[in-house]
């Protein structure tokens, strides 16, 4: 696919079963509902308890009135003005588009590893391509942010409290992707991809349960338990498909 040669696992049956259970796990995670409680902005609430968005769909924008003073106004984000059905379809469409790009993210690296352009001394280790991949991500993100600033006429909506956590999450993402590149070398994409796409969902759900308290109720916990079980089965079968033949 897209110029990448197939890397079949030792056991296609185990790999198919592992992928199937990982798919079931993703379906179960769809039924885990989150409940985000907004805290009203008042003098009694601490600064850490106040949400970045005080109301769903409303954002605070500071604008200069021209006489050395600024006003804090609330504007509605553009998705909130859409029909609920259209908004949901837009979300599904953007999620599918992001997923398709996510699925071929490592194809350029794999293509270079397999075809060795230039000379025979080109590296076949996935980790050697991490810097170029991350540089491309940084430049692309910067490009789109500049376009966003131009569109907003120099008044981008930036939340200062989210800057440092955003940088920290970027470092965590870089470590995770570097580990993923190593996993692709050891297991191949066909085996590593189902593991990497379902495992993080368990971690994210645990954060929602333990830290943010946004997942509660027996029904949600039941779906989460099933999703975790299917994930463990799928990950185990996918890992075994690289080592065992059937």
Coordinates of C-alpha atoms in Angstrom, one line a residue:
X1 CA 0.0 0.0 0.0
X2 CA 1.4 3.4 -1.1
X3 CA 4.7 1.9 -2.1
X4 CA 5.3 -0.1 1.1
X5 CA 6.0 -3.8 0.7
X6 CA 3.9 -6.1 2.9
X7 CA 5.4 -7.5 6.1
X8 CA 3.2 -10.5 6.9
X9 CA 3.4 -11.9 10.4
X10 CA 4.4 -15.5 11.1
X11 CA 0.8 -16.4 12.0
X12 CA -1.9 -14.6 9.9
X13 CA -4.6 -16.2 12.0
X14 CA -3.4 -14.9 15.3
X15 CA -2.9 -11.5 13.7
X16 CA -6.4 -11.4 12.3
X17 CA -7.8 -12.5 15.7
X18 CA -5.8 -9.9 17.5
X19 CA -6.9 -7.1 15.1
X20 CA -10.5 -8.3 15.5
X21 CA -10.3 -8.1 19.4
X22 CA -8.6 -4.7 19.1
X23 CA -11.5 -3.5 16.9
X24 CA -14.0 -4.8 19.5
X25 CA -12.2 -2.9 22.2
X26 CA -12.4 0.4 20.2
X27 CA -16.2 -0.2 19.8
X28 CA -16.5 -0.7 23.6
X29 CA -14.6 2.5 24.3
X30 CA -17.2 4.4 22.1
X31 CA -19.8 3.5 24.7
X32 CA -17.8 4.9 27.6
X33 CA -19.4 8.2 28.3
X34 CA -17.7 11.1 30.0
X35 CA -19.3 13.7 32.2
X36 CA -17.5 17.1 32.4
X37 CA -18.9 19.3 35.1
X38 CA -18.4 23.0 34.5
X39 CA -17.5 25.1 37.5
X40 CA -19.1 28.6 37.6
X41 CA -16.7 31.5 37.7
X42 CA -17.1 33.2 41.0
X43 CA -14.9 34.8 43.7
X44 CA -15.1 31.7 45.9
X45 CA -13.8 29.3 43.3
X46 CA -10.0 29.0 43.0
X47 CA -8.2 29.9 39.8
X48 CA -7.4 26.2 39.1
X49 CA -11.0 25.2 39.3
X50 CA -12.2 27.6 36.6
X51 CA -12.5 26.0 33.2
X52 CA -10.8 27.5 30.1
X53 CA -14.3 27.6 28.5
X54 CA -16.8 28.9 31.0
X55 CA -19.7 27.6 29.0
X56 CA -19.9 25.0 26.2
X57 CA -19.2 26.7 22.9
X58 CA -18.2 30.1 24.4
X59 CA -14.7 31.4 24.4
X60 CA -13.3 34.5 26.1
X61 CA -11.6 37.0 23.7
X62 CA -9.7 40.1 24.9
X63 CA -9.8 42.9 22.4
X64 CA -8.3 46.4 22.4
X65 CA -10.9 49.1 22.2
X66 CA -8.4 51.7 21.0
X67 CA -8.1 53.7 24.2
X68 CA -5.5 51.6 26.0
X69 CA -8.2 49.3 27.6
X70 CA -9.4 45.9 26.8
X71 CA -12.7 44.2 27.1
X72 CA -13.4 40.6 27.9
X73 CA -16.2 39.4 25.6
X74 CA -17.7 36.0 24.9
X75 CA -18.0 34.7 21.4
X76 CA -19.6 31.5 20.1
X77 CA -17.4 29.1 18.4
X78 CA -18.5 28.3 14.8
X79 CA -19.4 24.6 15.4
X80 CA -21.9 25.7 18.0
X81 CA -23.9 27.5 15.3
X82 CA -24.3 24.4 13.2
X83 CA -27.3 22.0 13.3
X84 CA -26.6 19.2 15.9
X85 CA -26.8 16.5 13.2
X86 CA -24.4 18.4 10.9
X87 CA -22.1 19.0 13.8
X88 CA -21.9 15.3 14.6
X89 CA -21.4 14.4 11.0
X90 CA -18.6 16.9 10.7
X91 CA -17.0 15.4 13.8
X92 CA -17.2 11.9 12.4
X93 CA -15.8 13.1 9.0
X94 CA -12.9 14.9 10.6
X95 CA -12.2 11.9 12.9
X96 CA -12.1 9.6 9.9
X97 CA -9.8 12.0 8.0
X98 CA -7.5 12.2 10.9
X99 CA -7.5 8.4 11.3
X100 CA -6.6 7.8 7.7
X101 CA -3.7 10.2 8.0
X102 CA -2.7 8.6 11.3
X103 CA -2.8 5.2 9.6
X104 CA -0.2 6.1 7.0
X105 CA 2.0 8.3 9.3
X106 CA 4.9 5.8 9.2
X107 CA 4.6 4.8 5.6
X108 CA 7.4 7.3 4.4
X109 CA 9.8 5.9 7.0
X110 CA 9.0 2.3 6.1
X111 CA 9.3 3.1 2.4
X112 CA 12.8 4.5 2.9
X113 CA 13.8 1.6 5.1
X114 CA 12.7 -0.9 2.5
X115 CA 14.0 0.8 -0.7
X116 CA 17.1 2.5 0.6
X117 CA 17.2 5.4 -1.8
X118 CA 20.5 7.0 -2.7
X119 CA 23.0 4.3 -1.6
X120 CA 23.2 1.1 0.2
X121 CA 24.4 2.8 3.4
X122 CA 21.1 4.4 4.2
X123 CA 19.8 3.5 7.6
X124 CA 17.2 0.8 8.1
X125 CA 16.6 1.7 11.7
X126 CA 13.3 3.5 12.2
X127 CA 14.7 5.6 15.1
X128 CA 17.1 7.3 12.8
X129 CA 14.2 8.9 11.0
X130 CA 12.6 10.3 14.2
X131 CA 14.3 13.8 13.9
X132 CA 13.1 14.3 10.3
X133 CA 9.6 13.2 11.1
X134 CA 9.3 15.4 14.2
X135 CA 10.8 18.4 12.3
X136 CA 8.1 17.9 9.6
X137 CA 5.4 17.8 12.3
X138 CA 6.8 21.0 13.9
X139 CA 7.0 22.9 10.6
X140 CA 3.5 21.8 9.5
X141 CA 2.0 22.8 12.9
X142 CA 3.8 26.2 12.7
X143 CA 2.5 26.7 9.1
X144 CA -1.1 26.1 10.1
X145 CA -0.8 28.3 13.2
X146 CA 0.5 31.2 11.0
X147 CA -2.5 30.7 8.7
X148 CA -4.7 30.7 11.7
X149 CA -3.2 34.0 13.0
X150 CA -3.7 35.5 9.6
X151 CA -7.3 34.4 9.5
X152 CA -7.9 35.8 13.0
X153 CA -6.2 39.1 12.0
X154 CA -3.5 38.9 14.6
X155 CA -5.8 38.0 17.5
X156 CA -5.5 34.2 17.9
X157 CA -7.4 32.5 20.7
X158 CA -4.6 31.3 22.9
X159 CA -5.1 29.9 26.4
X160 CA -1.9 30.7 28.4
X161 CA -2.5 27.9 31.0
X162 CA -2.5 25.3 28.2
X163 CA 0.9 26.3 26.8
X164 CA 3.2 24.4 29.2
X165 CA 0.9 21.3 29.4
X166 CA 0.8 21.4 25.6
X167 CA 4.6 21.4 25.4
X168 CA 4.8 18.5 28.0
X169 CA 2.3 16.5 26.0
X170 CA 4.4 17.1 22.9
X171 CA 7.4 15.7 24.7
X172 CA 5.4 12.6 25.7
X173 CA 4.1 12.2 22.2
X174 CA 7.7 12.3 20.8
X175 CA 8.8 9.6 23.3
X176 CA 5.8 7.5 22.4
X177 CA 6.4 7.8 18.6
X178 CA 10.1 7.0 19.0
X179 CA 9.0 3.9 20.9
X180 CA 6.6 3.1 18.1
X181 CA 9.3 3.4 15.5
X182 CA 11.3 0.8 17.5
X183 CA 8.3 -1.4 17.8
X184 CA 7.8 -1.3 14.0
X185 CA 11.3 -2.5 13.5
X186 CA 10.9 -5.4 16.0
X187 CA 7.3 -6.5 15.2
X188 CA 6.5 -4.9 11.8
X189 CA 3.6 -2.4 11.3
X190 CA 1.0 -5.2 10.8
X191 CA 1.7 -6.4 14.4
X192 CA 2.6 -3.1 16.2
X193 CA -0.3 -0.9 14.8
X194 CA -3.2 -2.7 16.6
X195 CA -1.3 -2.7 19.8
X196 CA -0.4 1.0 19.6
X197 CA -3.9 2.2 18.7
X198 CA -5.8 0.4 21.4
X199 CA -3.4 0.5 24.4
X200 CA -3.5 4.3 24.8
X201 CA -7.3 4.2 25.1
X202 CA -6.9 2.3 28.4
X203 CA -4.4 4.9 29.8
X204 CA -6.7 7.8 28.7
X205 CA -9.7 6.1 30.4
X206 CA -7.8 5.5 33.6
X207 CA -6.9 9.2 33.7
X208 CA -10.5 10.0 33.2
X209 CA -11.6 7.7 36.0
X210 CA -8.8 8.3 38.6
X211 CA -7.6 11.9 38.0
X212 CA -10.5 13.8 36.4
X213 CA -13.4 11.8 37.8
X214 CA -15.2 12.3 34.5
X215 CA -16.1 8.6 34.0
X216 CA -18.5 7.1 36.5
X217 CA -21.4 4.7 36.8
X218 CA -21.7 0.9 36.6
X219 CA -22.6 1.0 32.9
X220 CA -19.5 3.0 32.0
X221 CA -17.3 0.9 34.2
X222 CA -18.7 -2.3 32.5
X223 CA -17.9 -1.0 29.0
X224 CA -14.5 0.0 30.2
X225 CA -13.8 -3.4 31.7
X226 CA -14.9 -5.2 28.5
X227 CA -12.8 -2.8 26.4
X228 CA -9.8 -3.4 28.6
X229 CA -10.3 -7.2 28.4
X230 CA -10.6 -7.1 24.6
X231 CA -7.5 -4.9 24.4
X232 CA -5.4 -7.3 26.4
X233 CA -6.6 -10.3 24.4
X234 CA -5.9 -8.4 21.1
X235 CA -2.5 -7.1 22.2
X236 CA -1.5 -10.6 23.3
X237 CA -2.6 -12.3 20.1
X238 CA -1.0 -9.6 17.9
X239 CA 2.3 -10.0 19.8
X240 CA 2.2 -13.8 19.5
X241 CA 1.5 -13.6 15.8
X242 CA 5.1 -12.5 15.2
X243 CA 6.6 -15.4 17.0
X244 CA 4.4 -18.4 16.4
X245 CA 3.1 -20.0 13.3
X246 CA -0.3 -21.8 12.9

